[in-house]
């Protein structure tokens, strides 16, 4: 789907009702059981604290405005001609005991789910938004990464250990961007930009690509519903590069040790690439034949609605992302195709189950100790647990997309639109098309649907409760090109 909203302001009642129905159908819990809240309160009061104190490091957090579940804090300093990246990650294992109610519930949930009107967290807010979160001015146990870079941004050394840290400030992306643009940013924040740009260049050289996916907000004006795109600020990309750097370092540690858990993604198949080219054609975006995928993505401007829709479609090019657990030997074919390197999830343990386990492997390896038994035992089943959680998250996201698209289209029932067919089944009678304005994707039935060509459709129904819009074919192909009023 071209549109994937994560934030909706002033959500209208009909949309809320539809979203609540979707949550019920997917069995998404409203709250935590009483025993889990009780365990969280106890854990918050009795954390297992490390001996090492690194509260001297001038960490800050950089997140969206209003965030409370703060997984990461960053501090970067110059070191000779290179840099030292210090990255503090919330130490969930300092609060959660294997097999306790918190741990069992986390395995059921797998990850935090985000909707336009509410969030369903992996851990109770007593931990995720308070005791375990790297909140401003609070001393917290952390998994502390130290990654050395040369003057070009290439990694030269890495290690990780437990330590106490203290964030000096909770900053928003906008605050950091404004400070950088005005020249008032602190030295560590200026280095965040420097290192971020270096790592983006390395990513480009490596053949990887990070999609600059804009956020959508739904606004109402004079009875009309509109999608407003909020493009990512440059600092969001630079900050993301620090997380990616850490995930790559973690993957190297685990591969060298022959034990761990990687995030993998197979290369794109030809059919997906062909559909993406047809999507570009549908949105009237030029994609020269000689330009490869990664080059094309970098030409897209997320501030343009048609380019924003294209960026969302680009997320469909690489399918089959998963987790690969290994213990005893280095696995083959374990790369992440979009990043063009090995990668692991370790930087969001408050919001994603696997990060706690991968982080524990890295801590043990760097300390020269055996991987804890509770971690080694769980590795084999974690990919299946996360696959189940990801299916639910994907279904939830798809449902949200459908509802917001229907929400946006509902005032236009009876109107006609021009779209391009981007998918046709073997019968030629069922397919999918993309409308350029508004940028939505929908199914259609007909006879000999013209793949890659324009069709004229009429919106005949928009059921907000079920998130379903229905179109009928008016005319297509050569007929459409021959007459404008068919």
mmCIF file of N, CA and C in Angstrom, residues 199-262:
data_model
loop_
_atom_site.group_PDB
_atom_site.id
_atom_site.type_symbol
_atom_site.label_atom_id
_atom_site.label_comp_id
_atom_site.label_asym_id
_atom_site.label_seq_id
_atom_site.Cartn_x
_atom_site.Cartn_y
_atom_site.Cartn_z
ATOM 1 N N UNK A 199 28.505 7.964 7.325
ATOM 2 C CA UNK A 199 27.906 6.630 7.263
ATOM 3 C C UNK A 199 26.908 6.526 6.106
ATOM 4 N N UNK A 200 26.207 7.609 5.788
ATOM 5 C CA UNK A 200 25.323 7.595 4.621
ATOM 6 C C UNK A 200 26.124 7.393 3.344
ATOM 7 N N UNK A 201 27.295 8.028 3.263
ATOM 8 C CA UNK A 201 28.150 7.850 2.087
ATOM 9 C C UNK A 201 28.646 6.410 1.992
ATOM 10 N N UNK A 202 29.030 5.830 3.124
ATOM 11 C CA UNK A 202 29.478 4.436 3.136
ATOM 12 C C UNK A 202 28.349 3.509 2.708
ATOM 13 N N UNK A 203 27.143 3.790 3.177
ATOM 14 C CA UNK A 203 25.983 2.996 2.786
ATOM 15 C C UNK A 203 25.782 3.039 1.275
ATOM 16 N N UNK A 204 25.906 4.225 0.703
ATOM 17 C CA UNK A 204 25.741 4.370 -0.739
ATOM 18 C C UNK A 204 26.823 3.595 -1.486
ATOM 19 N N UNK A 205 28.060 3.679 -1.034
ATOM 20 C CA UNK A 205 29.151 2.939 -1.661
ATOM 21 C C UNK A 205 28.935 1.434 -1.564
ATOM 22 N N UNK A 206 28.362 1.002 -0.456
ATOM 23 C CA UNK A 206 28.138 -0.426 -0.211
ATOM 24 C C UNK A 206 26.998 -0.971 -1.070
ATOM 25 N N UNK A 207 26.155 -0.087 -1.575
ATOM 26 C CA UNK A 207 24.998 -0.529 -2.351
ATOM 27 C C UNK A 207 23.758 -0.691 -1.510
ATOM 28 N N UNK A 208 23.776 -0.177 -0.279
ATOM 29 C CA UNK A 208 22.596 -0.236 0.574
ATOM 30 C C UNK A 208 21.742 0.993 0.375
ATOM 31 N N UNK A 209 20.560 0.953 0.944
ATOM 32 C CA UNK A 209 19.667 2.094 0.818
ATOM 33 C C UNK A 209 18.745 2.159 2.023
ATOM 34 N N UNK A 210 18.553 3.350 2.559
ATOM 35 C CA UNK A 210 17.599 3.590 3.645
ATOM 36 C C UNK A 210 16.481 4.459 3.096
ATOM 37 N N UNK A 211 15.254 3.985 3.199
ATOM 38 C CA UNK A 211 14.119 4.728 2.665
ATOM 39 C C UNK A 211 13.716 5.844 3.618
ATOM 40 N N UNK A 212 13.580 7.043 3.089
ATOM 41 C CA UNK A 212 13.163 8.201 3.892
ATOM 42 C C UNK A 212 11.634 8.251 3.882
ATOM 43 N N UNK A 213 11.029 7.434 4.717
ATOM 44 C CA UNK A 213 9.576 7.302 4.705
ATOM 45 C C UNK A 213 8.942 8.449 5.486
ATOM 46 N N UNK A 214 8.105 9.262 4.835
ATOM 47 C CA UNK A 214 7.431 10.333 5.557
ATOM 48 C C UNK A 214 6.281 9.812 6.408
ATOM 49 N N UNK A 215 5.932 10.563 7.427
ATOM 50 C CA UNK A 215 4.767 10.239 8.239
ATOM 51 C C UNK A 215 3.545 10.908 7.640
ATOM 52 N N UNK A 216 2.392 10.313 7.889
ATOM 53 C CA UNK A 216 1.145 10.905 7.423
ATOM 54 C C UNK A 216 0.306 11.363 8.605
ATOM 55 N N UNK A 217 -0.325 12.506 8.441
ATOM 56 C CA UNK A 217 -1.290 12.988 9.414
ATOM 57 C C UNK A 217 -2.580 13.279 8.674
ATOM 58 N N UNK A 218 -3.698 12.868 9.240
ATOM 59 C CA UNK A 218 -4.992 13.111 8.621
ATOM 60 C C UNK A 218 -5.569 14.389 9.198
ATOM 61 N N UNK A 219 -5.942 15.305 8.324
ATOM 62 C CA UNK A 219 -6.544 16.559 8.752
ATOM 63 C C UNK A 219 -7.927 16.706 8.124
ATOM 64 N N UNK A 220 -8.779 17.430 8.801
ATOM 65 C CA UNK A 220 -10.100 17.716 8.249
ATOM 66 C C UNK A 220 -10.233 19.217 8.044
ATOM 67 N N UNK A 221 -10.845 19.591 6.914
ATOM 68 C CA UNK A 221 -11.036 21.011 6.604
ATOM 69 C C UNK A 221 -12.273 21.157 5.736
ATOM 70 N N UNK A 222 -13.251 21.911 6.238
ATOM 71 C CA UNK A 222 -14.494 22.150 5.493
ATOM 72 C C UNK A 222 -15.173 20.855 5.060
ATOM 73 N N UNK A 223 -15.148 19.874 5.960
ATOM 74 C CA UNK A 223 -15.800 18.611 5.672
ATOM 75 C C UNK A 223 -14.999 17.668 4.800
ATOM 76 N N UNK A 224 -13.816 18.114 4.331
ATOM 77 C CA UNK A 224 -12.971 17.273 3.489
ATOM 78 C C UNK A 224 -11.873 16.651 4.341
ATOM 79 N N UNK A 225 -11.483 15.436 3.989
ATOM 80 C CA UNK A 225 -10.393 14.739 4.672
ATOM 81 C C UNK A 225 -9.165 14.762 3.786
ATOM 82 N N UNK A 226 -8.028 15.051 4.375
ATOM 83 C CA UNK A 226 -6.797 15.154 3.601
ATOM 84 C C UNK A 226 -5.671 14.407 4.313
ATOM 85 N N UNK A 227 -4.746 13.863 3.500
ATOM 86 C CA UNK A 227 -3.521 13.294 4.029
ATOM 87 C C UNK A 227 -2.421 14.343 3.905
ATOM 88 N N UNK A 228 -1.767 14.638 5.011
ATOM 89 C CA UNK A 228 -0.659 15.587 5.016
ATOM 90 C C UNK A 228 0.627 14.805 5.272
ATOM 91 N N UNK A 229 1.606 14.968 4.404
ATOM 92 C CA UNK A 229 2.876 14.261 4.529
ATOM 93 C C UNK A 229 3.856 15.082 5.370
ATOM 94 N N UNK A 230 4.477 14.432 6.352
ATOM 95 C CA UNK A 230 5.553 15.068 7.108
ATOM 96 C C UNK A 230 6.845 14.354 6.766
ATOM 97 N N UNK A 231 7.708 15.027 6.042
ATOM 98 C CA UNK A 231 8.951 14.422 5.600
ATOM 99 C C UNK A 231 9.945 14.333 6.751
ATOM 100 N N UNK A 232 10.765 13.296 6.711
ATOM 101 C CA UNK A 232 11.789 13.128 7.729
ATOM 102 C C UNK A 232 12.829 14.230 7.624
ATOM 103 N N UNK A 233 13.275 14.732 8.761
ATOM 104 C CA UNK A 233 14.346 15.714 8.797
ATOM 105 C C UNK A 233 15.678 15.021 8.550
ATOM 106 N N UNK A 234 16.668 15.737 8.025
ATOM 107 C CA UNK A 234 17.979 15.112 7.809
ATOM 108 C C UNK A 234 18.550 14.457 9.057
ATOM 109 N N UNK A 235 18.345 15.084 10.228
ATOM 110 C CA UNK A 235 18.915 14.528 11.452
ATOM 111 C C UNK A 235 18.327 13.161 11.782
ATOM 112 N N UNK A 236 17.108 12.899 11.340
ATOM 113 C CA UNK A 236 16.529 11.577 11.574
ATOM 114 C C UNK A 236 17.328 10.505 10.850
ATOM 115 N N UNK A 237 17.781 10.824 9.649
ATOM 116 C CA UNK A 237 18.619 9.882 8.919
ATOM 117 C C UNK A 237 19.979 9.710 9.565
ATOM 118 N N UNK A 238 20.583 10.802 10.043
ATOM 119 C CA UNK A 238 21.890 10.701 10.690
ATOM 120 C C UNK A 238 21.789 9.904 11.986
ATOM 121 N N UNK A 239 20.721 10.131 12.728
ATOM 122 C CA UNK A 239 20.519 9.391 13.965
ATOM 123 C C UNK A 239 20.307 7.907 13.677
ATOM 124 N N UNK A 240 19.546 7.607 12.608
ATOM 125 C CA UNK A 240 19.306 6.216 12.229
ATOM 126 C C UNK A 240 20.608 5.521 11.848
ATOM 127 N N UNK A 241 21.549 6.262 11.273
ATOM 128 C CA UNK A 241 22.825 5.651 10.891
ATOM 129 C C UNK A 241 23.600 5.154 12.105
ATOM 130 N N UNK A 242 23.439 5.803 13.255
ATOM 131 C CA UNK A 242 24.115 5.340 14.470
ATOM 132 C C UNK A 242 23.521 4.003 14.913
ATOM 133 N N UNK A 243 22.207 3.874 14.816
ATOM 134 C CA UNK A 243 21.553 2.618 15.154
ATOM 135 C C UNK A 243 21.971 1.514 14.183
ATOM 136 N N UNK A 244 22.028 1.840 12.893
ATOM 137 C CA UNK A 244 22.458 0.855 11.899
ATOM 138 C C UNK A 244 23.908 0.438 12.135
ATOM 139 N N UNK A 245 24.762 1.394 12.432
ATOM 140 C CA UNK A 245 26.160 1.105 12.735
ATOM 141 C C UNK A 245 26.266 0.112 13.881
ATOM 142 N N UNK A 246 25.484 0.328 14.917
ATOM 143 C CA UNK A 246 25.513 -0.550 16.082
ATOM 144 C C UNK A 246 25.000 -1.944 15.728
ATOM 145 N N UNK A 247 23.933 -2.013 14.941
ATOM 146 C CA UNK A 247 23.418 -3.308 14.517
ATOM 147 C C UNK A 247 24.402 -4.076 13.670
ATOM 148 N N UNK A 248 25.166 -3.383 12.839
ATOM 149 C CA UNK A 248 26.188 -4.044 12.033
ATOM 150 C C UNK A 248 27.341 -4.544 12.915
ATOM 151 N N UNK A 249 27.724 -3.731 13.896
ATOM 152 C CA UNK A 249 28.775 -4.146 14.824
ATOM 153 C C UNK A 249 28.342 -5.382 15.605
ATOM 154 N N UNK A 250 27.091 -5.408 16.034
ATOM 155 C CA UNK A 250 26.573 -6.568 16.766
ATOM 156 C C UNK A 250 26.590 -7.808 15.892
ATOM 157 N N UNK A 251 26.218 -7.659 14.628
ATOM 158 C CA UNK A 251 26.226 -8.810 13.715
ATOM 159 C C UNK A 251 27.634 -9.358 13.559
ATOM 160 N N UNK A 252 28.630 -8.484 13.442
ATOM 161 C CA UNK A 252 30.017 -8.930 13.306
ATOM 162 C C UNK A 252 30.458 -9.708 14.538
ATOM 163 N N UNK A 253 30.107 -9.195 15.719
ATOM 164 C CA UNK A 253 30.485 -9.872 16.961
ATOM 165 C C UNK A 253 29.901 -11.275 17.003
ATOM 166 N N UNK A 254 28.618 -11.394 16.680
ATOM 167 C CA UNK A 254 27.957 -12.695 16.753
ATOM 168 C C UNK A 254 28.448 -13.642 15.670
ATOM 169 N N UNK A 255 28.719 -13.151 14.477
ATOM 170 C CA UNK A 255 29.235 -14.017 13.411
ATOM 171 C C UNK A 255 30.623 -14.543 13.756
ATOM 172 N N UNK A 256 31.458 -13.695 14.320
ATOM 173 C CA UNK A 256 32.797 -14.136 14.713
ATOM 174 C C UNK A 256 32.735 -15.180 15.820
ATOM 175 N N UNK A 257 31.737 -15.070 16.701
ATOM 176 C CA UNK A 257 31.597 -16.026 17.805
ATOM 177 C C UNK A 257 30.843 -17.285 17.394
ATOM 178 N N UNK A 258 30.146 -17.239 16.264
ATOM 179 C CA UNK A 258 29.384 -18.406 15.806
ATOM 180 C C UNK A 258 28.101 -18.632 16.570
ATOM 181 N N UNK A 259 27.569 -17.592 17.202
ATOM 182 C CA UNK A 259 26.311 -17.723 17.937
ATOM 183 C C UNK A 259 25.594 -16.373 17.920
ATOM 184 N N UNK A 260 24.282 -16.426 17.711
ATOM 185 C CA UNK A 260 23.553 -15.176 17.734
ATOM 186 C C UNK A 260 22.271 -15.194 16.941
ATOM 187 N N UNK A 261 21.823 -14.012 16.591
ATOM 188 C CA UNK A 261 20.529 -13.839 15.950
ATOM 189 C C UNK A 261 20.629 -12.639 15.010
ATOM 190 N N UNK A 262 20.513 -12.884 13.701
ATOM 191 C CA UNK A 262 20.645 -11.836 12.703
ATOM 192 C C UNK A 262 19.294 -11.457 12.126
#
